[in-house]
């Protein structure tokens, strides 16, 4: 195995571990999510901050789960482009909640950080995988 392949395998394993930890962290936010739902009711925005986080979670976890299970994605270029757009901190509702979370919702703040970290790891994995595919055998 080449050094790059070893690196990809290590990243794949770490992504799988982080997915498990993210699930635990999400479960730990249950009480805070109830409080957030009460304190951030539906506004003029299409989605609430919690719904925005759910949408990001589904996308990011979906990519991470595929990598953890098989090490590949069908369309890695499309996934890279989408993951670059999905930055947790590009969403003003999530940023607003995140700044509020510092003092009121520490578990949710931790979850948001971990979700974005997972996104970055998946993005790095896919970019490294593309680089390896371009290298001569």
mmCIF file of N, CA and C in Angstrom:
data_model
loop_
_atom_site.group_PDB
_atom_site.id
_atom_site.type_symbol
_atom_site.label_atom_id
_atom_site.label_comp_id
_atom_site.label_asym_id
_atom_site.label_seq_id
_atom_site.Cartn_x
_atom_site.Cartn_y
_atom_site.Cartn_z
ATOM 1 N N UNK A 1 0.834 -1.187 0.000
ATOM 2 C CA UNK A 1 0.000 0.000 0.000
ATOM 3 C C UNK A 1 0.878 1.250 0.000
ATOM 4 N N UNK A 2 0.501 2.212 -0.765
ATOM 5 C CA UNK A 2 1.269 3.439 -0.813
ATOM 6 C C UNK A 2 0.970 4.292 0.413
ATOM 7 N N UNK A 3 1.790 5.291 0.600
ATOM 8 C CA UNK A 3 1.602 6.198 1.724
ATOM 9 C C UNK A 3 0.255 6.928 1.598
ATOM 10 N N UNK A 4 -0.106 7.311 0.388
ATOM 11 C CA UNK A 4 -1.379 7.999 0.167
ATOM 12 C C UNK A 4 -2.549 7.082 0.484
ATOM 13 N N UNK A 5 -2.454 5.806 0.083
ATOM 14 C CA UNK A 5 -3.524 4.860 0.380
ATOM 15 C C UNK A 5 -3.655 4.641 1.887
ATOM 16 N N UNK A 6 -2.525 4.576 2.581
ATOM 17 C CA UNK A 6 -2.556 4.457 4.040
ATOM 18 C C UNK A 6 -3.228 5.665 4.677
ATOM 19 N N UNK A 7 -2.910 6.829 4.137
ATOM 20 C CA UNK A 7 -3.515 8.057 4.643
ATOM 21 C C UNK A 7 -5.021 8.037 4.418
ATOM 22 N N UNK A 8 -5.457 7.609 3.241
ATOM 23 C CA UNK A 8 -6.893 7.535 2.953
ATOM 24 C C UNK A 8 -7.597 6.551 3.881
ATOM 25 N N UNK A 9 -6.956 5.414 4.132
ATOM 26 C CA UNK A 9 -7.543 4.418 5.032
ATOM 27 C C UNK A 9 -7.658 4.982 6.445
ATOM 28 N N UNK A 10 -6.640 5.681 6.892
ATOM 29 C CA UNK A 10 -6.679 6.302 8.222
ATOM 30 C C UNK A 10 -7.784 7.352 8.291
ATOM 31 N N UNK A 11 -7.900 8.162 7.249
ATOM 32 C CA UNK A 11 -8.950 9.178 7.208
ATOM 33 C C UNK A 11 -10.331 8.534 7.194
ATOM 34 N N UNK A 12 -10.479 7.474 6.441
ATOM 35 C CA UNK A 12 -11.759 6.767 6.370
ATOM 36 C C UNK A 12 -12.150 6.241 7.754
ATOM 37 N N UNK A 13 -11.196 5.652 8.453
ATOM 38 C CA UNK A 13 -11.467 5.154 9.803
ATOM 39 C C UNK A 13 -11.825 6.286 10.760
ATOM 40 N N UNK A 14 -11.130 7.400 10.637
ATOM 41 C CA UNK A 14 -11.403 8.536 11.512
ATOM 42 C C UNK A 14 -12.790 9.122 11.221
ATOM 43 N N UNK A 15 -13.161 9.177 9.966
ATOM 44 C CA UNK A 15 -14.496 9.656 9.594
ATOM 45 C C UNK A 15 -15.557 8.760 10.220
ATOM 46 N N UNK A 16 -15.341 7.452 10.199
ATOM 47 C CA UNK A 16 -16.289 6.511 10.810
ATOM 48 C C UNK A 16 -16.387 6.745 12.317
ATOM 49 N N UNK A 17 -15.260 6.956 12.976
ATOM 50 C CA UNK A 17 -15.262 7.229 14.415
ATOM 51 C C UNK A 17 -15.981 8.532 14.732
ATOM 52 N N UNK A 18 -15.714 9.543 13.918
ATOM 53 C CA UNK A 18 -16.339 10.847 14.142
ATOM 54 C C UNK A 18 -17.855 10.777 13.933
ATOM 55 N N UNK A 19 -18.279 9.973 12.983
ATOM 56 C CA UNK A 19 -19.716 9.771 12.769
ATOM 57 C C UNK A 19 -20.383 9.215 14.029
ATOM 58 N N UNK A 20 -19.747 8.237 14.641
ATOM 59 C CA UNK A 20 -20.281 7.661 15.874
ATOM 60 C C UNK A 20 -20.339 8.705 16.985
ATOM 61 N N UNK A 21 -19.281 9.479 17.118
ATOM 62 C CA UNK A 21 -19.243 10.513 18.154
ATOM 63 C C UNK A 21 -20.284 11.595 17.883
ATOM 64 N N UNK A 22 -20.494 11.916 16.617
ATOM 65 C CA UNK A 22 -21.491 12.925 16.258
ATOM 66 C C UNK A 22 -22.894 12.460 16.663
ATOM 67 N N UNK A 23 -23.153 11.179 16.517
ATOM 68 C CA UNK A 23 -24.449 10.625 16.924
ATOM 69 C C UNK A 23 -24.639 10.788 18.427
ATOM 70 N N UNK A 24 -23.617 10.493 19.189
ATOM 71 C CA UNK A 24 -23.683 10.655 20.650
ATOM 72 C C UNK A 24 -23.886 12.126 20.998
ATOM 73 N N UNK A 25 -23.129 12.988 20.357
ATOM 74 C CA UNK A 25 -23.271 14.428 20.627
ATOM 75 C C UNK A 25 -24.673 14.925 20.295
ATOM 76 N N UNK A 26 -25.230 14.434 19.205
ATOM 77 C CA UNK A 26 -26.587 14.843 18.831
ATOM 78 C C UNK A 26 -27.578 14.421 19.907
ATOM 79 N N UNK A 27 -27.443 13.204 20.405
ATOM 80 C CA UNK A 27 -28.331 12.733 21.463
ATOM 81 C C UNK A 27 -28.187 13.580 22.721
ATOM 82 N N UNK A 28 -26.992 14.060 22.984
ATOM 83 C CA UNK A 28 -26.741 14.902 24.154
ATOM 84 C C UNK A 28 -27.358 16.293 24.025
ATOM 85 N N UNK A 29 -27.777 16.672 22.832
ATOM 86 C CA UNK A 29 -28.371 18.003 22.628
ATOM 87 C C UNK A 29 -29.887 18.003 22.772
ATOM 88 N N UNK A 30 -30.482 16.885 23.142
ATOM 89 C CA UNK A 30 -31.944 16.760 23.150
ATOM 90 C C UNK A 30 -32.617 17.876 23.956
ATOM 91 N N UNK A 31 -32.186 18.087 25.181
ATOM 92 C CA UNK A 31 -32.790 19.120 26.018
ATOM 93 C C UNK A 31 -32.577 20.504 25.416
ATOM 94 N N UNK A 32 -31.372 20.760 24.941
ATOM 95 C CA UNK A 32 -31.079 22.063 24.335
ATOM 96 C C UNK A 32 -31.899 22.284 23.072
ATOM 97 N N UNK A 33 -32.094 21.232 22.284
ATOM 98 C CA UNK A 33 -32.907 21.381 21.069
ATOM 99 C C UNK A 33 -34.339 21.773 21.412
ATOM 100 N N UNK A 34 -34.876 21.236 22.483
ATOM 101 C CA UNK A 34 -36.220 21.626 22.927
ATOM 102 C C UNK A 34 -36.251 23.102 23.303
ATOM 103 N N UNK A 35 -35.232 23.539 24.024
ATOM 104 C CA UNK A 35 -35.153 24.944 24.420
ATOM 105 C C UNK A 35 -34.993 25.850 23.198
ATOM 106 N N UNK A 36 -34.166 25.427 22.270
ATOM 107 C CA UNK A 36 -33.949 26.212 21.050
ATOM 108 C C UNK A 36 -35.245 26.323 20.257
ATOM 109 N N UNK A 37 -35.974 25.233 20.156
ATOM 110 C CA UNK A 37 -37.245 25.253 19.422
ATOM 111 C C UNK A 37 -38.201 26.266 20.036
ATOM 112 N N UNK A 38 -38.182 26.399 21.346
ATOM 113 C CA UNK A 38 -39.048 27.371 22.018
ATOM 114 C C UNK A 38 -38.539 28.797 21.855
ATOM 115 N N UNK A 39 -37.227 28.955 21.885
ATOM 116 C CA UNK A 39 -36.629 30.295 21.852
ATOM 117 C C UNK A 39 -36.385 30.832 20.449
ATOM 118 N N UNK A 40 -36.416 29.966 19.442
ATOM 119 C CA UNK A 40 -36.224 30.375 18.054
ATOM 120 C C UNK A 40 -37.420 29.880 17.238
ATOM 121 N N UNK A 41 -38.589 30.466 17.452
ATOM 122 C CA UNK A 41 -39.774 29.991 16.729
ATOM 123 C C UNK A 41 -39.671 30.300 15.232
ATOM 124 N N UNK A 42 -40.579 29.718 14.484
ATOM 125 C CA UNK A 42 -40.628 29.959 13.035
ATOM 126 C C UNK A 42 -40.689 31.456 12.778
ATOM 127 N N UNK A 43 -39.866 31.922 11.883
ATOM 128 C CA UNK A 43 -39.840 33.345 11.535
ATOM 129 C C UNK A 43 -40.162 33.481 10.052
ATOM 130 N N UNK A 44 -39.727 34.575 9.488
ATOM 131 C CA UNK A 44 -39.954 34.791 8.062
ATOM 132 C C UNK A 44 -39.061 33.897 7.207
ATOM 133 N N UNK A 45 -38.021 33.373 7.806
ATOM 134 C CA UNK A 45 -37.122 32.490 7.077
ATOM 135 C C UNK A 45 -37.847 31.196 6.715
ATOM 136 N N UNK A 46 -37.369 30.558 5.668
ATOM 137 C CA UNK A 46 -37.993 29.324 5.209
ATOM 138 C C UNK A 46 -37.894 28.221 6.264
ATOM 139 N N UNK A 47 -36.740 28.156 6.945
ATOM 140 C CA UNK A 47 -36.509 27.127 7.945
ATOM 141 C C UNK A 47 -36.064 27.749 9.260
ATOM 142 N N UNK A 48 -36.267 27.040 10.353
ATOM 143 C CA UNK A 48 -35.755 27.460 11.652
ATOM 144 C C UNK A 48 -34.275 27.081 11.724
ATOM 145 N N UNK A 49 -33.536 27.628 12.698
ATOM 146 C CA UNK A 49 -32.129 27.226 12.834
ATOM 147 C C UNK A 49 -31.964 25.713 13.026
ATOM 148 N N UNK A 50 -32.844 25.100 13.800
ATOM 149 C CA UNK A 50 -32.748 23.643 13.994
ATOM 150 C C UNK A 50 -32.986 22.885 12.695
ATOM 151 N N UNK A 51 -33.928 23.347 11.899
ATOM 152 C CA UNK A 51 -34.181 22.700 10.614
ATOM 153 C C UNK A 51 -32.983 22.861 9.676
ATOM 154 N N UNK A 52 -32.356 24.024 9.719
ATOM 155 C CA UNK A 52 -31.152 24.247 8.906
ATOM 156 C C UNK A 52 -30.040 23.283 9.330
ATOM 157 N N UNK A 53 -29.880 23.093 10.626
ATOM 158 C CA UNK A 53 -28.868 22.161 11.128
ATOM 159 C C UNK A 53 -29.212 20.737 10.696
ATOM 160 N N UNK A 54 -30.486 20.387 10.739
ATOM 161 C CA UNK A 54 -30.913 19.044 10.313
ATOM 162 C C UNK A 54 -30.589 18.814 8.838
ATOM 163 N N UNK A 55 -30.853 19.814 8.009
ATOM 164 C CA UNK A 55 -30.569 19.687 6.584
ATOM 165 C C UNK A 55 -29.072 19.473 6.341
ATOM 166 N N UNK A 56 -28.251 20.259 7.029
ATOM 167 C CA UNK A 56 -26.803 20.090 6.899
ATOM 168 C C UNK A 56 -26.368 18.721 7.414
ATOM 169 N N UNK A 57 -26.943 18.314 8.523
ATOM 170 C CA UNK A 57 -26.586 17.031 9.117
ATOM 171 C C UNK A 57 -26.864 15.889 8.150
ATOM 172 N N UNK A 58 -28.025 15.913 7.531
ATOM 173 C CA UNK A 58 -28.389 14.840 6.600
ATOM 174 C C UNK A 58 -27.384 14.777 5.442
ATOM 175 N N UNK A 59 -27.047 15.906 4.879
ATOM 176 C CA UNK A 59 -26.104 15.926 3.747
ATOM 177 C C UNK A 59 -24.711 15.482 4.164
ATOM 178 N N UNK A 60 -24.194 16.070 5.208
ATOM 179 C CA UNK A 60 -22.821 15.781 5.626
ATOM 180 C C UNK A 60 -22.704 14.342 6.122
ATOM 181 N N UNK A 61 -23.649 13.911 6.952
ATOM 182 C CA UNK A 61 -23.617 12.529 7.437
ATOM 183 C C UNK A 61 -23.784 11.533 6.284
ATOM 184 N N UNK A 62 -24.577 11.894 5.303
ATOM 185 C CA UNK A 62 -24.762 11.012 4.153
ATOM 186 C C UNK A 62 -23.454 10.750 3.432
ATOM 187 N N UNK A 63 -22.715 11.805 3.147
ATOM 188 C CA UNK A 63 -21.417 11.634 2.492
ATOM 189 C C UNK A 63 -20.456 10.854 3.395
ATOM 190 N N UNK A 64 -20.417 11.230 4.658
ATOM 191 C CA UNK A 64 -19.500 10.573 5.588
ATOM 192 C C UNK A 64 -19.843 9.086 5.739
ATOM 193 N N UNK A 65 -21.108 8.767 5.773
ATOM 194 C CA UNK A 65 -21.526 7.366 5.911
ATOM 195 C C UNK A 65 -21.100 6.537 4.703
ATOM 196 N N UNK A 66 -21.233 7.112 3.517
ATOM 197 C CA UNK A 66 -20.807 6.397 2.314
ATOM 198 C C UNK A 66 -19.309 6.140 2.336
ATOM 199 N N UNK A 67 -18.549 7.130 2.770
ATOM 200 C CA UNK A 67 -17.100 6.965 2.837
ATOM 201 C C UNK A 67 -16.737 5.932 3.899
ATOM 202 N N UNK A 68 -17.387 6.004 5.048
ATOM 203 C CA UNK A 68 -17.101 5.049 6.123
ATOM 204 C C UNK A 68 -17.408 3.623 5.676
ATOM 205 N N UNK A 69 -18.469 3.454 4.909
ATOM 206 C CA UNK A 69 -18.891 2.112 4.489
ATOM 207 C C UNK A 69 -18.072 1.564 3.326
ATOM 208 N N UNK A 70 -17.810 2.414 2.331
ATOM 209 C CA UNK A 70 -17.182 1.884 1.116
ATOM 210 C C UNK A 70 -15.900 2.602 0.692
ATOM 211 N N UNK A 71 -15.661 3.764 1.253
ATOM 212 C CA UNK A 71 -14.465 4.511 0.871
ATOM 213 C C UNK A 71 -14.611 5.315 -0.401
ATOM 214 N N UNK A 72 -15.787 5.274 -1.017
ATOM 215 C CA UNK A 72 -15.984 6.009 -2.267
ATOM 216 C C UNK A 72 -17.362 6.655 -2.313
ATOM 217 N N UNK A 73 -17.498 7.572 -3.243
ATOM 218 C CA UNK A 73 -18.784 8.189 -3.571
ATOM 219 C C UNK A 73 -18.971 8.064 -5.075
ATOM 220 N N UNK A 74 -20.201 8.071 -5.506
ATOM 221 C CA UNK A 74 -20.460 7.963 -6.954
ATOM 222 C C UNK A 74 -19.888 9.134 -7.727
ATOM 223 N N UNK A 75 -20.211 10.324 -7.284
ATOM 224 C CA UNK A 75 -19.765 11.508 -7.994
ATOM 225 C C UNK A 75 -18.990 12.400 -7.028
ATOM 226 N N UNK A 76 -17.702 12.115 -6.884
ATOM 227 C CA UNK A 76 -16.914 12.838 -5.896
ATOM 228 C C UNK A 76 -16.732 14.315 -6.246
ATOM 229 N N UNK A 77 -16.692 14.649 -7.505
ATOM 230 C CA UNK A 77 -16.560 16.072 -7.882
ATOM 231 C C UNK A 77 -17.783 16.874 -7.456
ATOM 232 N N UNK A 78 -18.934 16.314 -7.671
ATOM 233 C CA UNK A 78 -20.171 16.979 -7.248
ATOM 234 C C UNK A 78 -20.214 17.081 -5.719
ATOM 235 N N UNK A 79 -19.794 16.032 -5.041
ATOM 236 C CA UNK A 79 -19.773 16.035 -3.575
ATOM 237 C C UNK A 79 -18.813 17.105 -3.053
ATOM 238 N N UNK A 80 -17.658 17.229 -3.665
ATOM 239 C CA UNK A 80 -16.693 18.251 -3.255
ATOM 240 C C UNK A 80 -17.303 19.638 -3.410
ATOM 241 N N UNK A 81 -17.929 19.884 -4.544
ATOM 242 C CA UNK A 81 -18.554 21.192 -4.773
ATOM 243 C C UNK A 81 -19.648 21.465 -3.739
ATOM 244 N N UNK A 82 -20.464 20.458 -3.456
ATOM 245 C CA UNK A 82 -21.539 20.664 -2.481
ATOM 246 C C UNK A 82 -20.985 20.867 -1.077
ATOM 247 N N UNK A 83 -19.989 20.078 -0.700
ATOM 248 C CA UNK A 83 -19.413 20.214 0.634
ATOM 249 C C UNK A 83 -18.745 21.569 0.837
ATOM 250 N N UNK A 84 -18.191 22.119 -0.220
ATOM 251 C CA UNK A 84 -17.602 23.457 -0.113
ATOM 252 C C UNK A 84 -18.675 24.498 0.156
ATOM 253 N N UNK A 85 -19.867 24.303 -0.387
ATOM 254 C CA UNK A 85 -20.974 25.238 -0.176
ATOM 255 C C UNK A 85 -21.659 25.042 1.177
ATOM 256 N N UNK A 86 -21.563 23.845 1.738
ATOM 257 C CA UNK A 86 -22.316 23.499 2.940
ATOM 258 C C UNK A 86 -21.678 23.961 4.245
ATOM 259 N N UNK A 87 -20.761 24.862 4.201
ATOM 260 C CA UNK A 87 -20.140 25.321 5.434
ATOM 261 C C UNK A 87 -21.211 25.744 6.433
ATOM 262 N N UNK A 88 -21.109 25.180 7.608
ATOM 263 C CA UNK A 88 -22.070 25.466 8.668
ATOM 264 C C UNK A 88 -22.138 26.965 8.941
ATOM 265 N N UNK A 89 -21.014 27.628 8.836
ATOM 266 C CA UNK A 89 -20.954 29.035 9.201
ATOM 267 C C UNK A 89 -21.253 29.980 8.035
ATOM 268 N N UNK A 90 -21.741 29.432 6.931
ATOM 269 C CA UNK A 90 -22.241 30.264 5.835
ATOM 270 C C UNK A 90 -23.727 30.542 5.978
ATOM 271 N N UNK A 91 -24.359 29.926 6.956
ATOM 272 C CA UNK A 91 -25.795 30.063 7.156
ATOM 273 C C UNK A 91 -26.045 31.032 8.304
ATOM 274 N N UNK A 92 -26.680 32.161 8.012
ATOM 275 C CA UNK A 92 -26.842 33.204 9.031
ATOM 276 C C UNK A 92 -27.679 32.746 10.222
ATOM 277 N N UNK A 93 -28.666 31.882 10.023
ATOM 278 C CA UNK A 93 -29.467 31.388 11.151
ATOM 279 C C UNK A 93 -28.630 30.516 12.083
ATOM 280 N N UNK A 94 -27.770 29.698 11.503
ATOM 281 C CA UNK A 94 -26.908 28.841 12.322
ATOM 282 C C UNK A 94 -25.859 29.694 13.040
ATOM 283 N N UNK A 95 -25.333 30.694 12.367
ATOM 284 C CA UNK A 95 -24.362 31.591 12.997
ATOM 285 C C UNK A 95 -25.006 32.310 14.174
ATOM 286 N N UNK A 96 -26.230 32.756 13.987
ATOM 287 C CA UNK A 96 -26.961 33.427 15.075
ATOM 288 C C UNK A 96 -27.142 32.471 16.253
ATOM 289 N N UNK A 97 -27.572 31.259 15.964
ATOM 290 C CA UNK A 97 -27.740 30.265 17.024
ATOM 291 C C UNK A 97 -26.399 29.939 17.674
ATOM 292 N N UNK A 98 -25.361 29.815 16.879
ATOM 293 C CA UNK A 98 -24.035 29.474 17.398
ATOM 294 C C UNK A 98 -23.548 30.534 18.382
ATOM 295 N N UNK A 99 -23.728 31.796 18.054
ATOM 296 C CA UNK A 99 -23.275 32.852 18.964
ATOM 297 C C UNK A 99 -24.097 32.844 20.252
ATOM 298 N N UNK A 100 -25.358 32.513 20.144
ATOM 299 C CA UNK A 100 -26.221 32.378 21.319
ATOM 300 C C UNK A 100 -25.843 31.122 22.108
ATOM 301 N N UNK A 101 -25.405 30.095 21.410
ATOM 302 C CA UNK A 101 -25.091 28.810 22.034
ATOM 303 C C UNK A 101 -23.926 28.917 23.009
ATOM 304 N N UNK A 102 -23.051 29.856 22.762
ATOM 305 C CA UNK A 102 -21.867 29.994 23.602
ATOM 306 C C UNK A 102 -22.240 30.047 25.082
ATOM 307 N N UNK A 103 -23.282 30.783 25.402
ATOM 308 C CA UNK A 103 -23.656 30.919 26.805
ATOM 309 C C UNK A 103 -24.857 30.074 27.205
ATOM 310 N N UNK A 104 -25.729 29.733 26.268
ATOM 311 C CA UNK A 104 -26.974 29.051 26.615
ATOM 312 C C UNK A 104 -27.056 27.595 26.164
ATOM 313 N N UNK A 105 -26.348 27.242 25.101
ATOM 314 C CA UNK A 105 -26.483 25.907 24.520
ATOM 315 C C UNK A 105 -25.106 25.302 24.204
ATOM 316 N N UNK A 106 -24.319 25.006 25.218
ATOM 317 C CA UNK A 106 -22.955 24.519 24.954
ATOM 318 C C UNK A 106 -22.902 23.178 24.219
ATOM 319 N N UNK A 107 -23.852 22.287 24.470
ATOM 320 C CA UNK A 107 -23.866 21.009 23.764
ATOM 321 C C UNK A 107 -24.147 21.219 22.272
ATOM 322 N N UNK A 108 -25.052 22.127 21.967
ATOM 323 C CA UNK A 108 -25.368 22.414 20.568
ATOM 324 C C UNK A 108 -24.192 23.099 19.888
ATOM 325 N N UNK A 109 -23.516 23.963 20.603
ATOM 326 C CA UNK A 109 -22.336 24.605 20.035
ATOM 327 C C UNK A 109 -21.286 23.556 19.686
ATOM 328 N N UNK A 110 -21.075 22.609 20.571
ATOM 329 C CA UNK A 110 -20.126 21.527 20.312
ATOM 330 C C UNK A 110 -20.563 20.697 19.106
ATOM 331 N N UNK A 111 -21.847 20.408 19.012
ATOM 332 C CA UNK A 111 -22.365 19.629 17.887
ATOM 333 C C UNK A 111 -22.143 20.359 16.565
ATOM 334 N N UNK A 112 -22.424 21.648 16.541
ATOM 335 C CA UNK A 112 -22.256 22.440 15.317
ATOM 336 C C UNK A 112 -20.793 22.423 14.876
ATOM 337 N N UNK A 113 -19.884 22.594 15.822
ATOM 338 C CA UNK A 113 -18.447 22.564 15.498
ATOM 339 C C UNK A 113 -18.044 21.203 14.950
ATOM 340 N N UNK A 114 -18.517 20.149 15.589
ATOM 341 C CA UNK A 114 -18.153 18.803 15.153
ATOM 342 C C UNK A 114 -18.731 18.499 13.777
ATOM 343 N N UNK A 115 -19.928 18.975 13.510
ATOM 344 C CA UNK A 115 -20.544 18.764 12.202
ATOM 345 C C UNK A 115 -19.716 19.431 11.112
ATOM 346 N N UNK A 116 -19.272 20.655 11.361
ATOM 347 C CA UNK A 116 -18.457 21.337 10.355
ATOM 348 C C UNK A 116 -17.089 20.679 10.226
ATOM 349 N N UNK A 117 -16.549 20.194 11.319
ATOM 350 C CA UNK A 117 -15.277 19.475 11.274
ATOM 351 C C UNK A 117 -15.410 18.206 10.430
ATOM 352 N N UNK A 118 -16.500 17.482 10.608
ATOM 353 C CA UNK A 118 -16.741 16.286 9.798
ATOM 354 C C UNK A 118 -16.831 16.653 8.322
ATOM 355 N N UNK A 119 -17.503 17.758 8.017
ATOM 356 C CA UNK A 119 -17.604 18.222 6.627
ATOM 357 C C UNK A 119 -16.216 18.457 6.040
ATOM 358 N N UNK A 120 -15.357 19.102 6.817
ATOM 359 C CA UNK A 120 -14.004 19.394 6.345
ATOM 360 C C UNK A 120 -13.183 18.121 6.163
ATOM 361 N N UNK A 121 -13.349 17.156 7.050
ATOM 362 C CA UNK A 121 -12.632 15.885 6.908
ATOM 363 C C UNK A 121 -13.067 15.127 5.668
ATOM 364 N N UNK A 122 -14.369 15.104 5.420
ATOM 365 C CA UNK A 122 -14.886 14.429 4.231
ATOM 366 C C UNK A 122 -14.367 15.127 2.978
ATOM 367 N N UNK A 123 -14.376 16.426 2.995
ATOM 368 C CA UNK A 123 -13.861 17.207 1.869
ATOM 369 C C UNK A 123 -12.383 16.903 1.626
ATOM 370 N N UNK A 124 -11.604 16.896 2.671
ATOM 371 C CA UNK A 124 -10.176 16.575 2.545
ATOM 372 C C UNK A 124 -9.975 15.151 2.019
ATOM 373 N N UNK A 125 -10.753 14.217 2.527
ATOM 374 C CA UNK A 125 -10.655 12.831 2.080
ATOM 375 C C UNK A 125 -10.914 12.741 0.578
ATOM 376 N N UNK A 126 -11.981 13.375 0.121
ATOM 377 C CA UNK A 126 -12.330 13.315 -1.301
ATOM 378 C C UNK A 126 -11.265 13.973 -2.164
ATOM 379 N N UNK A 127 -10.715 15.082 -1.705
ATOM 380 C CA UNK A 127 -9.655 15.751 -2.458
ATOM 381 C C UNK A 127 -8.397 14.896 -2.504
ATOM 382 N N UNK A 128 -8.058 14.259 -1.387
ATOM 383 C CA UNK A 128 -6.896 13.360 -1.371
ATOM 384 C C UNK A 128 -7.125 12.160 -2.286
ATOM 385 N N UNK A 129 -8.339 11.664 -2.303
ATOM 386 C CA UNK A 129 -8.675 10.529 -3.163
ATOM 387 C C UNK A 129 -8.535 10.918 -4.637
ATOM 388 N N UNK A 130 -8.993 12.097 -4.988
ATOM 389 C CA UNK A 130 -8.836 12.574 -6.356
ATOM 390 C C UNK A 130 -7.365 12.704 -6.731
ATOM 391 N N UNK A 131 -6.575 13.239 -5.818
ATOM 392 C CA UNK A 131 -5.133 13.392 -6.061
ATOM 393 C C UNK A 131 -4.489 12.041 -6.310
ATOM 394 N N UNK A 132 -4.876 11.059 -5.506
ATOM 395 C CA UNK A 132 -4.310 9.726 -5.672
ATOM 396 C C UNK A 132 -4.680 9.129 -7.025
ATOM 397 N N UNK A 133 -5.908 9.368 -7.467
ATOM 398 C CA UNK A 133 -6.353 8.837 -8.757
ATOM 399 C C UNK A 133 -5.586 9.450 -9.914
ATOM 400 N N UNK A 134 -5.114 10.682 -9.737
ATOM 401 C CA UNK A 134 -4.367 11.354 -10.788
ATOM 402 C C UNK A 134 -2.903 10.941 -10.828
ATOM 403 N N UNK A 135 -2.416 10.332 -9.760
ATOM 404 C CA UNK A 135 -1.006 9.935 -9.695
ATOM 405 C C UNK A 135 -0.792 8.675 -10.515
ATOM 406 N N UNK A 136 0.340 8.615 -11.231
ATOM 407 C CA UNK A 136 0.625 7.391 -11.990
ATOM 408 C C UNK A 136 0.886 6.220 -11.045
ATOM 409 N N UNK A 137 0.490 5.038 -11.473
ATOM 410 C CA UNK A 137 0.639 3.830 -10.634
ATOM 411 C C UNK A 137 2.073 3.384 -10.520
#
